[in-house]
Every structure is written in C-alpha cells, then in structure tokens.
Amino acid sequence: MLHRILNVHYLPRSVSEQDLAESVVIVIDLLRATTTICCALAAGASEVVPFRTIEETLAAAETVGRENVVLGGERGGRRIQGFDLGNSPSEYTPEAIRGRPIYITTTNGTQALYHARMARRVLAGAIINLSAMAASVRGEERIDVLCAGTDGHETREDILAAGAIATRMVEFFGASWSMTEAACAAVKDWKSLQRAAAESGRSLSEELALEFRDTLGGRNLVEVGLDADLVDCAQIDRLEVVPELDVDNWRFTPR
Ligand code: MLT
C-alpha cells in the first residue's frame, strides 16, 4: 500500500520554507483570506494575486493601471483605505469583479501563502471547497496543511478546517495516511464538532459558525461587526473551486 504522509502545521513558523519544498501545501486562513480567494475565483476573477504589504499591492496596481484591477483585503479586519473591497467573501460578486484581476493583501493569509512558495504545489483550502480540495490531492504522497494563524498565534478555526480536510481525505482515499500528532489532534477536534452538531440537532455548518464565535479569528471579526462572515465561511462544500497558486507567475487562476 502507498505510504502517504499528512502533516498539519498550526502556524507558519512551525515549519521552515525549505521543509515544505517537496510537498503539496494546502494553506488555510479560514477567516477569511483563503475562503475569500475561493469566492473571488468562483465569481469570475481572471486571477487573484496575493501581496504581503499594502505598498506592494498599490505599486503593482499602478503598473497595470488602477482601473484595471480590483484591490481587496483587510487590516484589522477592515477594508483598507482606497481599496475597492474588504475581505468578506460576500463582497466578491460577479458584479463587483467584472472578470478583472483581484490584488489582495491580508494580515496573515497572504503571508502564509508566501511562506509556502517553495512547495511543489500550493493550494488555498477552506470549508466552502472542502470536498473539492480533498479530491484534488488524489495521488499525492505528501501533504502539508499550513494554518495561517492570527497575528502569530494558533487559531482554532484554521485547525478545525485542517481536521476537516484530513478527515475528508481519509473518507475519499482510505486510511493509507500516516498522520503526525498535530494532524491527529486536528482530526479529533473536527470529529468532536461533528458529535456536537449531531447532539444539538444543528447542521454541521451551523455548529461550525457558532464555534467560530469562540475562536481567535472569529472573535476579531465579531468585534468589528462582521458576524455574517462567520456563517459564510462555514458553508461546507458550497463551491467546487480549487485555487492553485502558480508560484512562478505568483497568481491564482481559475481551474
Ligand atoms: C488574515 O489574513 O489575517 C485574515 O484573512 C483576517 C481577516 O480576514 O480579517
């Protein structure tokens, strides 16, 4: 039987960039960068280009002509001054995007993508594309799920999403994965959420959105009045899109 390895890293600094070089890395910033990237591509963005800083984003927009791109992202959870969109998935509609490229910069998510840039493949994972994401790594021998965290701290919404992806991979491809301790813990956490949903009679998406209110990233969003994003980011399998970063050209394109 093929021996496959599944790692979960609760923070980018838990693994070096070099250690990810041979791997397929699924980057998760569930609330909200990687969820928003999925929504932007599903809504017809021609590409999504992640930037680490506001300055880099603005400079790149000037190069191609400001009116030709949509600037999106957040600092402190809020839309950046002079940008077109914030980081709420619901803002990324076909009407707002009109087929244009999105240049996006966020506090943690776009930094985590950068940390994965040496990997063989870099994917953006979320709950809204859970099954599509898990199916897309069929045949791969080593997967590293890289959680973005929040301001350098582990955050439970990313860990739950990592557990959900690992669980789906086992459901799809069987138990041929050798999981690290961190991966096993993430799976356990996800399974306990599934049990809580079954006991409460709530759907798993409802239970997850409720749980987000107690996570670091979720609390930050509630503080700035973005509670609705918790519900949007918890919609299991709403999309089939699997964003894959073309590292050489540094952009996600639809596939
Ligand atoms: C991040 O990159 O830190 C997040 O996406 C934060 C947010 O959406 O507010």
mmCIF file of C-alpha atoms and ligand atoms in Angstrom:
data_model
loop_
_atom_site.group_PDB
_atom_site.id
_atom_site.type_symbol
_atom_site.label_atom_id
_atom_site.label_comp_id
_atom_site.label_asym_id
_atom_site.label_seq_id
_atom_site.Cartn_x
_atom_site.Cartn_y
_atom_site.Cartn_z
ATOM 1 C CA MET A 1 0.000 0.000 0.000
ATOM 2 C CA LEU A 2 1.186 3.531 -0.828
ATOM 3 C CA HIS A 3 2.529 5.220 2.290
ATOM 4 C CA ARG A 4 1.346 8.796 2.350
ATOM 5 C CA ILE A 5 2.229 11.469 4.866
ATOM 6 C CA LEU A 6 -0.158 14.078 6.170
ATOM 7 C CA ASN A 7 1.239 16.917 8.271
ATOM 8 C CA VAL A 8 -0.623 19.794 9.861
ATOM 9 C CA HIS A 9 1.258 22.911 10.994
ATOM 10 C CA TYR A 10 -0.701 25.157 13.313
ATOM 11 C CA LEU A 11 1.454 28.164 12.417
ATOM 12 C CA PRO A 12 3.777 29.006 9.514
ATOM 13 C CA ARG A 13 6.742 29.284 11.869
ATOM 14 C CA SER A 14 6.248 25.637 12.933
ATOM 15 C CA VAL A 15 7.815 24.530 9.654
ATOM 16 C CA SER A 16 10.588 26.022 7.561
ATOM 17 C CA GLU A 17 10.057 27.083 3.957
ATOM 18 C CA GLN A 18 12.711 24.545 2.891
ATOM 19 C CA ASP A 19 10.919 21.694 4.668
ATOM 20 C CA LEU A 20 7.866 22.325 2.509
ATOM 21 C CA ALA A 21 9.821 22.166 -0.756
ATOM 22 C CA GLU A 22 8.850 18.618 -1.800
ATOM 23 C CA SER A 23 5.300 18.856 -0.606
ATOM 24 C CA VAL A 24 1.792 19.798 -1.683
ATOM 25 C CA VAL A 25 0.868 22.580 0.720
ATOM 26 C CA ILE A 26 -2.746 23.445 1.496
ATOM 27 C CA VAL A 27 -2.718 26.911 3.059
ATOM 28 C CA ILE A 28 -5.652 27.698 5.328
ATOM 29 C CA ASP A 29 -6.706 31.089 6.568
ATOM 30 C CA LEU A 30 -10.316 30.161 7.027
ATOM 31 C CA LEU A 31 -11.414 33.548 8.442
ATOM 32 C CA ARG A 32 -11.099 34.798 5.809
ATOM 33 C CA ALA A 33 -8.300 35.048 3.222
ATOM 34 C CA THR A 34 -8.413 31.573 1.681
ATOM 35 C CA THR A 35 -12.237 31.475 1.780
ATOM 36 C CA THR A 36 -12.309 34.839 0.008
ATOM 37 C CA ILE A 37 -9.819 33.697 -2.648
ATOM 38 C CA CYS A 38 -12.146 30.752 -3.425
ATOM 39 C CA CYS A 39 -15.124 33.134 -3.712
ATOM 40 C CA ALA A 40 -13.231 35.598 -5.913
ATOM 41 C CA LEU A 41 -12.301 32.893 -8.423
ATOM 42 C CA ALA A 42 -15.784 31.371 -8.325
ATOM 43 C CA ALA A 43 -17.246 34.830 -9.041
ATOM 44 C CA GLY A 44 -15.192 35.208 -12.196
ATOM 45 C CA ALA A 45 -11.953 36.950 -11.235
ATOM 46 C CA SER A 46 -9.462 36.447 -14.059
ATOM 47 C CA GLU A 47 -6.766 35.887 -11.429
ATOM 48 C CA VAL A 48 -6.074 36.546 -7.760
ATOM 49 C CA VAL A 49 -2.646 37.910 -6.882
ATOM 50 C CA PRO A 50 -1.688 37.827 -3.186
ATOM 51 C CA PHE A 51 0.575 40.548 -1.771
ATOM 52 C CA ARG A 52 2.214 40.829 1.622
ATOM 53 C CA THR A 53 2.040 44.594 2.019
ATOM 54 C CA ILE A 54 -0.324 47.414 1.105
ATOM 55 C CA GLU A 55 2.533 49.292 -0.565
ATOM 56 C CA GLU A 56 3.388 46.359 -2.851
ATOM 57 C CA THR A 57 -0.276 45.979 -3.761
ATOM 58 C CA LEU A 58 -0.698 49.654 -4.690
ATOM 59 C CA ALA A 59 2.551 49.727 -6.657
ATOM 60 C CA ALA A 60 1.520 46.672 -8.690
ATOM 61 C CA ALA A 61 -1.896 48.223 -9.366
ATOM 62 C CA GLU A 62 -0.256 51.384 -10.682
ATOM 63 C CA THR A 63 1.844 49.307 -13.063
ATOM 64 C CA VAL A 64 -1.178 47.717 -14.755
ATOM 65 C CA GLY A 65 -3.489 50.742 -14.383
ATOM 66 C CA ARG A 66 -5.511 51.164 -11.209
ATOM 67 C CA GLU A 67 -8.867 50.914 -13.007
ATOM 68 C CA ASN A 68 -7.948 47.541 -14.482
ATOM 69 C CA VAL A 69 -7.758 45.720 -11.146
ATOM 70 C CA VAL A 70 -9.876 45.226 -8.055
ATOM 71 C CA LEU A 71 -7.997 45.866 -4.818
ATOM 72 C CA GLY A 72 -9.148 43.777 -1.878
ATOM 73 C CA GLY A 73 -8.099 42.804 1.610
ATOM 74 C CA GLU A 74 -8.001 43.990 5.158
ATOM 75 C CA ARG A 75 -6.007 45.334 8.019
ATOM 76 C CA GLY A 76 -7.504 44.856 11.472
ATOM 77 C CA GLY A 77 -10.378 43.081 9.705
ATOM 78 C CA ARG A 78 -11.467 46.271 7.941
ATOM 79 C CA ARG A 79 -11.248 47.346 4.324
ATOM 80 C CA ILE A 80 -8.031 49.213 3.556
ATOM 81 C CA GLN A 81 -8.404 52.883 2.685
ATOM 82 C CA GLY A 82 -8.516 53.381 -1.083
ATOM 83 C CA PHE A 83 -9.228 49.695 -1.751
ATOM 84 C CA ASP A 84 -12.359 48.533 -3.585
ATOM 85 C CA LEU A 85 -13.284 45.584 -1.380
ATOM 86 C CA GLY A 86 -12.595 44.314 2.112
ATOM 87 C CA ASN A 87 -12.011 40.667 2.950
ATOM 88 C CA SER A 88 -15.617 39.479 3.290
ATOM 89 C CA PRO A 89 -16.358 36.576 0.936
ATOM 90 C CA SER A 90 -19.813 38.024 0.197
ATOM 91 C CA GLU A 91 -18.279 41.168 -1.326
ATOM 92 C CA TYR A 92 -16.682 39.133 -4.112
ATOM 93 C CA THR A 93 -19.586 39.022 -6.545
ATOM 94 C CA PRO A 94 -19.542 38.898 -10.359
ATOM 95 C CA GLU A 95 -20.906 42.483 -10.383
ATOM 96 C CA ALA A 96 -18.085 43.778 -8.192
ATOM 97 C CA ILE A 97 -15.357 41.903 -10.027
ATOM 98 C CA ARG A 98 -16.449 42.071 -13.679
ATOM 99 C CA GLY A 99 -13.867 39.498 -14.731
ATOM 100 C CA ARG A 100 -10.949 41.631 -13.559
ATOM 101 C CA PRO A 101 -7.859 40.533 -11.610
ATOM 102 C CA ILE A 102 -8.003 40.816 -7.825
ATOM 103 C CA TYR A 103 -4.948 42.099 -5.970
ATOM 104 C CA ILE A 104 -5.335 41.078 -2.367
ATOM 105 C CA THR A 105 -3.377 41.686 0.823
ATOM 106 C CA THR A 106 -4.376 40.406 4.273
ATOM 107 C CA THR A 107 -2.801 40.348 7.702
ATOM 108 C CA ASN A 108 -1.950 36.652 7.949
ATOM 109 C CA GLY A 109 -3.277 34.724 4.953
ATOM 110 C CA THR A 110 -1.175 36.228 2.210
ATOM 111 C CA GLN A 111 1.901 35.934 4.445
ATOM 112 C CA ALA A 112 1.238 32.209 4.893
ATOM 113 C CA LEU A 113 0.974 31.763 1.120
ATOM 114 C CA TYR A 114 4.360 33.401 0.782
ATOM 115 C CA HIS A 115 5.792 31.011 3.395
ATOM 116 C CA ALA A 116 4.728 28.094 1.175
ATOM 117 C CA ARG A 117 6.272 29.462 -2.018
ATOM 118 C CA MET A 118 8.990 26.778 -2.292
ATOM 119 C CA ALA A 119 6.468 23.927 -2.268
ATOM 120 C CA ARG A 120 5.799 21.706 -5.262
ATOM 121 C CA ARG A 121 2.140 22.768 -5.282
ATOM 122 C CA VAL A 122 0.366 25.457 -3.224
ATOM 123 C CA LEU A 123 -3.417 25.305 -2.812
ATOM 124 C CA ALA A 124 -5.863 27.564 -0.945
ATOM 125 C CA GLY A 125 -8.039 25.467 1.364
ATOM 126 C CA ALA A 126 -11.316 26.346 3.046
ATOM 127 C CA ILE A 127 -14.522 24.801 4.279
ATOM 128 C CA ILE A 128 -16.541 26.051 1.302
ATOM 129 C CA ASN A 129 -14.391 23.937 -1.030
ATOM 130 C CA LEU A 130 -13.721 21.078 1.394
ATOM 131 C CA SER A 131 -14.549 18.071 -0.796
ATOM 132 C CA ALA A 132 -13.171 19.584 -3.988
ATOM 133 C CA MET A 133 -9.934 20.384 -2.183
ATOM 134 C CA ALA A 134 -9.597 16.896 -0.694
ATOM 135 C CA ALA A 135 -10.352 15.272 -4.066
ATOM 136 C CA SER A 136 -7.732 17.428 -5.795
ATOM 137 C CA VAL A 137 -4.840 15.858 -3.893
ATOM 138 C CA ARG A 138 -5.600 12.325 -5.032
ATOM 139 C CA GLY A 139 -2.357 10.514 -5.817
ATOM 140 C CA GLU A 140 -0.138 12.902 -3.863
ATOM 141 C CA GLU A 141 2.272 11.326 -1.392
ATOM 142 C CA ARG A 142 2.933 14.161 0.984
ATOM 143 C CA ILE A 143 0.506 16.838 2.061
ATOM 144 C CA ASP A 144 1.271 19.676 4.466
ATOM 145 C CA VAL A 145 -1.684 21.659 5.720
ATOM 146 C CA LEU A 146 -0.347 25.064 6.736
ATOM 147 C CA CYS A 147 -2.520 27.131 9.059
ATOM 148 C CA ALA A 148 -2.013 30.887 8.840
ATOM 149 C CA GLY A 149 -2.942 31.590 12.467
ATOM 150 C CA THR A 150 -3.829 35.049 13.719
ATOM 151 C CA ASP A 151 -1.092 37.567 14.483
ATOM 152 C CA GLY A 152 1.402 34.812 15.255
ATOM 153 C CA HIS A 153 -0.998 32.797 17.436
ATOM 154 C CA GLU A 154 -2.632 29.476 16.700
ATOM 155 C CA THR A 155 -6.297 29.884 15.884
ATOM 156 C CA ARG A 156 -8.844 27.173 16.222
ATOM 157 C CA GLU A 157 -10.847 27.882 13.062
ATOM 158 C CA ASP A 158 -7.805 27.016 10.942
ATOM 159 C CA ILE A 159 -7.167 23.867 12.986
ATOM 160 C CA LEU A 160 -10.793 22.745 12.601
ATOM 161 C CA ALA A 161 -10.536 23.253 8.836
ATOM 162 C CA ALA A 162 -7.296 21.257 8.770
ATOM 163 C CA GLY A 163 -9.083 18.456 10.651
ATOM 164 C CA ALA A 164 -11.979 18.608 8.186
ATOM 165 C CA ILE A 165 -9.655 18.298 5.177
ATOM 166 C CA ALA A 166 -7.728 15.403 6.746
ATOM 167 C CA THR A 167 -10.989 13.622 7.597
ATOM 168 C CA ARG A 168 -12.279 14.049 4.024
ATOM 169 C CA MET A 169 -9.035 12.728 2.590
ATOM 170 C CA VAL A 170 -9.359 9.570 4.658
ATOM 171 C CA GLU A 171 -13.034 9.227 3.633
ATOM 172 C CA PHE A 172 -12.097 9.593 -0.043
ATOM 173 C CA PHE A 173 -8.875 7.626 -0.246
ATOM 174 C CA GLY A 174 -8.898 5.282 2.758
ATOM 175 C CA ALA A 175 -6.715 5.183 5.812
ATOM 176 C CA SER A 176 -3.423 4.960 3.961
ATOM 177 C CA TRP A 177 -2.155 8.184 5.532
ATOM 178 C CA SER A 178 0.456 8.367 8.170
ATOM 179 C CA MET A 179 -0.592 11.393 10.221
ATOM 180 C CA THR A 180 1.553 13.485 12.506
ATOM 181 C CA GLU A 181 0.380 14.100 16.060
ATOM 182 C CA ALA A 182 -0.800 17.587 15.122
ATOM 183 C CA ALA A 183 -2.840 16.145 12.249
ATOM 184 C CA CYS A 184 -4.434 13.542 14.565
ATOM 185 C CA ALA A 185 -5.322 16.279 17.068
ATOM 186 C CA ALA A 186 -6.938 18.381 14.323
ATOM 187 C CA VAL A 187 -8.988 15.372 13.180
ATOM 188 C CA LYS A 188 -10.093 14.726 16.774
ATOM 189 C CA ASP A 189 -11.182 18.343 17.113
ATOM 190 C CA TRP A 190 -13.198 18.155 13.897
ATOM 191 C CA LYS A 191 -14.844 14.887 14.979
ATOM 192 C CA SER A 192 -15.850 16.365 18.326
ATOM 193 C CA LEU A 193 -17.501 19.220 16.425
ATOM 194 C CA GLN A 194 -19.374 16.657 14.309
ATOM 195 C CA ARG A 195 -20.609 14.979 17.515
ATOM 196 C CA ALA A 196 -21.679 18.320 18.990
ATOM 197 C CA ALA A 197 -23.676 19.047 15.827
ATOM 198 C CA ALA A 198 -25.360 15.638 15.972
ATOM 199 C CA GLU A 199 -26.256 16.124 19.643
ATOM 200 C CA SER A 200 -27.590 19.662 19.182
ATOM 201 C CA GLY A 201 -29.601 18.911 16.055
ATOM 202 C CA ARG A 202 -27.834 21.747 14.252
ATOM 203 C CA SER A 203 -26.299 21.230 10.828
ATOM 204 C CA LEU A 204 -22.521 20.928 10.797
ATOM 205 C CA SER A 205 -22.238 24.324 9.068
ATOM 206 C CA GLU A 206 -24.427 25.917 11.757
ATOM 207 C CA GLU A 207 -22.387 24.310 14.514
ATOM 208 C CA LEU A 208 -19.165 25.479 12.903
ATOM 209 C CA ALA A 209 -20.349 29.083 12.534
ATOM 210 C CA LEU A 210 -21.334 29.039 16.203
ATOM 211 C CA GLU A 211 -17.970 27.598 17.193
ATOM 212 C CA PHE A 212 -16.156 30.362 15.285
ATOM 213 C CA ARG A 213 -17.532 32.880 17.775
ATOM 214 C CA ASP A 214 -15.128 31.365 20.333
ATOM 215 C CA THR A 215 -12.031 31.255 18.138
ATOM 216 C CA LEU A 216 -9.385 33.955 17.930
ATOM 217 C CA GLY A 217 -10.082 34.903 14.318
ATOM 218 C CA GLY A 218 -13.846 34.673 14.855
ATOM 219 C CA ARG A 219 -13.796 36.946 17.905
ATOM 220 C CA ASN A 220 -11.821 39.558 15.961
ATOM 221 C CA LEU A 221 -14.484 39.597 13.241
ATOM 222 C CA VAL A 222 -17.340 39.818 15.740
ATOM 223 C CA GLU A 223 -15.584 42.788 17.323
ATOM 224 C CA VAL A 224 -15.698 44.725 14.044
ATOM 225 C CA GLY A 225 -19.311 43.730 13.321
ATOM 226 C CA LEU A 226 -18.572 41.095 10.686
ATOM 227 C CA ASP A 227 -20.519 38.225 12.306
ATOM 228 C CA ALA A 228 -22.162 37.363 8.969
ATOM 229 C CA ASP A 229 -18.774 36.319 7.594
ATOM 230 C CA LEU A 230 -18.616 33.513 10.162
ATOM 231 C CA VAL A 231 -21.725 31.987 8.617
ATOM 232 C CA ASP A 232 -20.450 32.459 5.061
ATOM 233 C CA CYS A 233 -17.096 30.849 5.837
ATOM 234 C CA ALA A 234 -18.806 27.808 7.417
ATOM 235 C CA GLN A 235 -20.796 26.717 4.351
ATOM 236 C CA ILE A 236 -19.444 23.222 3.734
ATOM 237 C CA ASP A 237 -18.928 22.359 0.052
ATOM 238 C CA ARG A 238 -20.691 25.412 -1.371
ATOM 239 C CA LEU A 239 -18.054 25.690 -4.117
ATOM 240 C CA GLU A 240 -16.101 23.323 -6.320
ATOM 241 C CA VAL A 241 -13.226 25.678 -6.987
ATOM 242 C CA VAL A 242 -9.687 24.619 -6.025
ATOM 243 C CA PRO A 243 -7.389 27.645 -6.135
ATOM 244 C CA GLU A 244 -3.848 26.636 -7.040
ATOM 245 C CA LEU A 245 -1.041 29.174 -6.906
ATOM 246 C CA ASP A 246 1.117 29.434 -9.991
ATOM 247 C CA VAL A 247 4.210 30.176 -7.945
ATOM 248 C CA ASP A 248 6.434 31.226 -10.851
ATOM 249 C CA ASN A 249 3.937 33.819 -12.024
ATOM 250 C CA TRP A 250 2.647 34.387 -8.474
ATOM 251 C CA ARG A 251 -1.092 34.252 -9.063
ATOM 252 C CA PHE A 252 -4.118 32.024 -8.651
ATOM 253 C CA THR A 253 -6.012 31.426 -11.860
ATOM 254 C CA PRO A 254 -9.366 29.625 -12.250
ATOM 255 C CA ARG A 255 -9.208 25.884 -12.938
HETATM 256 C C1 MLT B 1 -5.895 37.395 7.635
HETATM 257 O O1 MLT B 1 -5.223 37.257 6.625
HETATM 258 O O2 MLT B 1 -5.403 37.603 8.718
HETATM 259 C C2 MLT B 1 -7.377 37.294 7.614
HETATM 260 O O3 MLT B 1 -7.872 36.935 6.456
HETATM 261 C C3 MLT B 1 -8.010 38.281 8.544
HETATM 262 C C4 MLT B 1 -9.354 38.814 8.187
HETATM 263 O O4 MLT B 1 -9.973 38.417 7.241
HETATM 264 O O5 MLT B 1 -9.818 39.722 8.879
#
